[in-house]
Amino acid sequence: YVVCLSLMLTWRVFHLPPNVMTSEEVEEAYKKTNSNYMIDGILEIPIAIKFGLKWPVFIVWGIFLVGFGFFLYILQTNTALERDTYINSLLAALLLYRVTSDTCEFWVHTLPEHRKYFATDDNALEGDVENLDDAPEIDENI
């Protein structure tokens, strides 16, 4: 599962045009949910669907739910597991939940209809283009 997600994200990254930022609408939608670490993945499912990521959301979350259900079944039926193994398995499931959530969020951020392009001196872009010199400064001390 994680290998497939990694391959999908790697493919996506290498097919992005240079100098891309996400639109403010998408950033604001995710800013509200990212403060709730444990439940933000669930809260972000409707956001992903709203911004046009319908079928990948159902596929990725469906695979996660089937795998998580199978995982819970194994944990419940195997009484020989020690407490540490049980806790570590639950933490691994939490990690997969976070990876699934962040994968969907990344995919929405990189959808073509939610991109803003910035021109640099080295390349000129067509379409909705802004100059990097006019962009607000980023405070790296935050």
PDB file of C-alpha atoms in Angstrom:
ATOM      1  CA  TYR A   1       0.000   0.000   0.000  1.00  0.00           C
ATOM      2  CA  VAL A   2       2.690   2.494   1.002  1.00  0.00           C
ATOM      3  CA  VAL A   3       4.861   1.511  -1.965  1.00  0.00           C
ATOM      4  CA  CYS A   4       1.944   2.176  -4.336  1.00  0.00           C
ATOM      5  CA  LEU A   5       1.279   5.555  -2.709  1.00  0.00           C
ATOM      6  CA  SER A   6       4.974   6.414  -2.929  1.00  0.00           C
ATOM      7  CA  LEU A   7       5.102   5.553  -6.620  1.00  0.00           C
ATOM      8  CA  MET A   8       1.950   7.550  -7.277  1.00  0.00           C
ATOM      9  CA  LEU A   9       3.323  10.613  -5.463  1.00  0.00           C
ATOM     10  CA  THR A  10       6.696  10.344  -7.172  1.00  0.00           C
ATOM     11  CA  TRP A  11       5.006  10.220 -10.565  1.00  0.00           C
ATOM     12  CA  ARG A  12       2.887  13.231  -9.615  1.00  0.00           C
ATOM     13  CA  VAL A  13       5.861  15.304  -8.452  1.00  0.00           C
ATOM     14  CA  PHE A  14       7.827  14.705 -11.630  1.00  0.00           C
ATOM     15  CA  HIS A  15       4.869  15.761 -13.771  1.00  0.00           C
ATOM     16  CA  LEU A  16       4.312  19.131 -12.059  1.00  0.00           C
ATOM     17  CA  PRO A  17       5.326  22.256 -13.912  1.00  0.00           C
ATOM     18  CA  PRO A  18       7.954  24.477 -12.280  1.00  0.00           C
ATOM     19  CA  ASN A  19       7.094  27.458 -10.068  1.00  0.00           C
ATOM     20  CA  VAL A  20       3.687  26.270  -8.899  1.00  0.00           C
ATOM     21  CA  MET A  21       1.780  27.322  -5.800  1.00  0.00           C
ATOM     22  CA  THR A  22      -1.654  26.286  -4.602  1.00  0.00           C
ATOM     23  CA  SER A  23      -4.567  28.699  -4.750  1.00  0.00           C
ATOM     24  CA  GLU A  24      -5.577  30.569  -1.608  1.00  0.00           C
ATOM     25  CA  GLU A  25      -8.995  28.864  -1.562  1.00  0.00           C
ATOM     26  CA  VAL A  26      -7.421  25.421  -1.204  1.00  0.00           C
ATOM     27  CA  GLU A  27      -4.862  26.650   1.342  1.00  0.00           C
ATOM     28  CA  GLU A  28      -7.579  28.180   3.530  1.00  0.00           C
ATOM     29  CA  ALA A  29      -9.736  25.060   3.380  1.00  0.00           C
ATOM     30  CA  TYR A  30      -6.886  22.857   4.589  1.00  0.00           C
ATOM     31  CA  LYS A  31      -5.604  25.380   7.133  1.00  0.00           C
ATOM     32  CA  LYS A  32      -8.801  24.920   9.149  1.00  0.00           C
ATOM     33  CA  THR A  33      -8.505  21.143   9.312  1.00  0.00           C
ATOM     34  CA  ASN A  34      -4.744  20.761   9.769  1.00  0.00           C
ATOM     35  CA  SER A  35      -4.947  22.009  13.351  1.00  0.00           C
ATOM     36  CA  ASN A  36      -6.844  18.829  14.368  1.00  0.00           C
ATOM     37  CA  TYR A  37      -4.088  16.250  13.969  1.00  0.00           C
ATOM     38  CA  MET A  38      -6.011  13.101  14.844  1.00  0.00           C
ATOM     39  CA  ILE A  39      -9.187  13.754  12.868  1.00  0.00           C
ATOM     40  CA  ASP A  40      -7.995  16.001  10.051  1.00  0.00           C
ATOM     41  CA  GLY A  41      -7.857  13.103   7.594  1.00  0.00           C
ATOM     42  CA  ILE A  42     -11.550  12.420   8.075  1.00  0.00           C
ATOM     43  CA  LEU A  43     -12.401  16.131   7.945  1.00  0.00           C
ATOM     44  CA  GLU A  44     -10.448  16.526   4.707  1.00  0.00           C
ATOM     45  CA  ILE A  45     -12.383  13.896   2.741  1.00  0.00           C
ATOM     46  CA  PRO A  46     -15.232  16.330   1.890  1.00  0.00           C
ATOM     47  CA  ILE A  47     -12.679  19.029   1.012  1.00  0.00           C
ATOM     48  CA  ALA A  48     -10.955  16.708  -1.458  1.00  0.00           C
ATOM     49  CA  ILE A  49     -14.296  15.811  -3.028  1.00  0.00           C
ATOM     50  CA  LYS A  50     -15.327  19.488  -3.187  1.00  0.00           C
ATOM     51  CA  PHE A  51     -12.158  20.444  -5.045  1.00  0.00           C
ATOM     52  CA  GLY A  52     -12.573  17.708  -7.654  1.00  0.00           C
ATOM     53  CA  LEU A  53     -10.728  14.673  -6.331  1.00  0.00           C
ATOM     54  CA  LYS A  54     -13.621  12.211  -6.252  1.00  0.00           C
ATOM     55  CA  TRP A  55     -12.528   8.764  -7.435  1.00  0.00           C
ATOM     56  CA  PRO A  56      -8.966   8.774  -5.977  1.00  0.00           C
ATOM     57  CA  VAL A  57     -10.394   9.652  -2.548  1.00  0.00           C
ATOM     58  CA  PHE A  58     -12.738   6.687  -2.611  1.00  0.00           C
ATOM     59  CA  ILE A  59     -10.049   4.334  -3.920  1.00  0.00           C
ATOM     60  CA  VAL A  60      -7.304   5.370  -1.486  1.00  0.00           C
ATOM     61  CA  TRP A  61      -9.546   5.578   1.580  1.00  0.00           C
ATOM     62  CA  GLY A  62     -11.330   2.367   0.553  1.00  0.00           C
ATOM     63  CA  ILE A  63      -8.031   0.492   0.378  1.00  0.00           C
ATOM     64  CA  PHE A  64      -7.044   1.947   3.741  1.00  0.00           C
ATOM     65  CA  LEU A  65     -10.349   0.899   5.355  1.00  0.00           C
ATOM     66  CA  VAL A  66     -10.153  -2.640   3.994  1.00  0.00           C
ATOM     67  CA  GLY A  67      -6.565  -2.962   5.189  1.00  0.00           C
ATOM     68  CA  PHE A  68      -7.409  -1.454   8.572  1.00  0.00           C
ATOM     69  CA  GLY A  69     -10.397  -3.799   8.962  1.00  0.00           C
ATOM     70  CA  PHE A  70      -8.218  -6.796   8.151  1.00  0.00           C
ATOM     71  CA  PHE A  71      -5.603  -5.484  10.585  1.00  0.00           C
ATOM     72  CA  LEU A  72      -8.180  -5.176  13.383  1.00  0.00           C
ATOM     73  CA  TYR A  73      -9.433  -8.671  12.643  1.00  0.00           C
ATOM     74  CA  ILE A  74      -5.890 -10.072  12.988  1.00  0.00           C
ATOM     75  CA  LEU A  75      -5.353  -8.203  16.254  1.00  0.00           C
ATOM     76  CA  GLN A  76      -8.644  -9.423  17.722  1.00  0.00           C
ATOM     77  CA  THR A  77      -8.264 -13.057  16.723  1.00  0.00           C
ATOM     78  CA  ASN A  78      -4.608 -13.435  17.682  1.00  0.00           C
ATOM     79  CA  THR A  79      -4.604 -13.581  21.487  1.00  0.00           C
ATOM     80  CA  ALA A  80      -0.912 -14.464  21.654  1.00  0.00           C
ATOM     81  CA  LEU A  81       0.178 -10.897  20.866  1.00  0.00           C
ATOM     82  CA  GLU A  82       2.062  -9.132  23.606  1.00  0.00           C
ATOM     83  CA  ARG A  83       0.974  -5.702  24.756  1.00  0.00           C
ATOM     84  CA  ASP A  84       3.927  -3.937  23.108  1.00  0.00           C
ATOM     85  CA  THR A  85       3.230  -5.594  19.767  1.00  0.00           C
ATOM     86  CA  TYR A  86      -0.407  -4.586  19.993  1.00  0.00           C
ATOM     87  CA  ILE A  87       0.453  -0.936  20.748  1.00  0.00           C
ATOM     88  CA  ASN A  88       3.088  -0.809  18.017  1.00  0.00           C
ATOM     89  CA  SER A  89       0.586  -2.220  15.541  1.00  0.00           C
ATOM     90  CA  LEU A  90      -1.931   0.470  16.427  1.00  0.00           C
ATOM     91  CA  LEU A  91       0.741   3.142  16.001  1.00  0.00           C
ATOM     92  CA  ALA A  92       1.595   1.707  12.584  1.00  0.00           C
ATOM     93  CA  ALA A  93      -2.100   1.927  11.650  1.00  0.00           C
ATOM     94  CA  LEU A  94      -2.127   5.569  12.782  1.00  0.00           C
ATOM     95  CA  LEU A  95       0.884   6.226  10.566  1.00  0.00           C
ATOM     96  CA  LEU A  96      -0.897   4.677   7.565  1.00  0.00           C
ATOM     97  CA  TYR A  97      -3.921   6.853   8.345  1.00  0.00           C
ATOM     98  CA  ARG A  98      -1.694   9.956   8.279  1.00  0.00           C
ATOM     99  CA  VAL A  99       0.015   8.881   5.045  1.00  0.00           C
ATOM    100  CA  THR A 100      -3.365   8.297   3.387  1.00  0.00           C
ATOM    101  CA  SER A 101      -4.648  11.670   4.552  1.00  0.00           C
ATOM    102  CA  ASP A 102      -1.552  13.564   3.452  1.00  0.00           C
ATOM    103  CA  THR A 103      -1.550  11.816   0.074  1.00  0.00           C
ATOM    104  CA  CYS A 104      -5.071  13.028  -0.646  1.00  0.00           C
ATOM    105  CA  GLU A 105      -4.189  16.534   0.538  1.00  0.00           C
ATOM    106  CA  PHE A 106      -1.105  16.650  -1.691  1.00  0.00           C
ATOM    107  CA  TRP A 107      -3.100  15.457  -4.672  1.00  0.00           C
ATOM    108  CA  VAL A 108      -5.662  18.266  -4.196  1.00  0.00           C
ATOM    109  CA  HIS A 109      -2.910  20.855  -3.787  1.00  0.00           C
ATOM    110  CA  THR A 110      -1.429  19.836  -7.141  1.00  0.00           C
ATOM    111  CA  LEU A 111      -4.610  19.646  -9.216  1.00  0.00           C
ATOM    112  CA  PRO A 112      -4.220  21.841 -12.315  1.00  0.00           C
ATOM    113  CA  GLU A 113      -7.334  23.907 -11.605  1.00  0.00           C
ATOM    114  CA  HIS A 114      -5.971  25.007  -8.200  1.00  0.00           C
ATOM    115  CA  ARG A 115      -2.497  26.100  -9.270  1.00  0.00           C
ATOM    116  CA  LYS A 116      -1.026  29.570  -9.344  1.00  0.00           C
ATOM    117  CA  TYR A 117       2.019  30.041 -11.529  1.00  0.00           C
ATOM    118  CA  PHE A 118       4.848  32.410 -10.767  1.00  0.00           C
ATOM    119  CA  ALA A 119       7.237  33.713 -13.384  1.00  0.00           C
ATOM    120  CA  THR A 120      10.930  34.036 -12.697  1.00  0.00           C
ATOM    121  CA  ASP A 121      13.615  35.780 -14.666  1.00  0.00           C
ATOM    122  CA  ASP A 122      14.696  32.445 -16.155  1.00  0.00           C
ATOM    123  CA  ASN A 123      11.357  31.302 -17.483  1.00  0.00           C
ATOM    124  CA  ALA A 124       8.170  32.981 -18.591  1.00  0.00           C
ATOM    125  CA  LEU A 125       4.895  31.197 -18.000  1.00  0.00           C
ATOM    126  CA  GLU A 126       1.596  31.729 -19.746  1.00  0.00           C
ATOM    127  CA  GLY A 127      -1.788  32.097 -18.112  1.00  0.00           C
ATOM    128  CA  ASP A 128      -2.401  33.409 -14.599  1.00  0.00           C
ATOM    129  CA  VAL A 129       1.123  34.641 -13.932  1.00  0.00           C
ATOM    130  CA  GLU A 130       2.453  36.808 -11.138  1.00  0.00           C
ATOM    131  CA  ASN A 131       5.932  38.126 -10.639  1.00  0.00           C
ATOM    132  CA  LEU A 132       7.945  36.670  -7.758  1.00  0.00           C
ATOM    133  CA  ASP A 133       9.173  40.156  -6.886  1.00  0.00           C
ATOM    134  CA  ASP A 134       5.601  41.140  -5.985  1.00  0.00           C
ATOM    135  CA  ALA A 135       5.009  38.056  -3.810  1.00  0.00           C
ATOM    136  CA  PRO A 136       4.976  38.587  -0.033  1.00  0.00           C
ATOM    137  CA  GLU A 137       8.131  37.720   1.843  1.00  0.00           C
ATOM    138  CA  ILE A 138       8.128  34.471   3.793  1.00  0.00           C
ATOM    139  CA  ASP A 139       9.183  34.795   7.413  1.00  0.00           C
ATOM    140  CA  GLU A 140      11.427  31.793   8.036  1.00  0.00           C
ATOM    141  CA  ASN A 141      11.424  32.428  11.799  1.00  0.00           C
ATOM    142  CA  ILE A 142       7.840  31.249  12.214  1.00  0.00           C
TER     143      ILE A 142
END
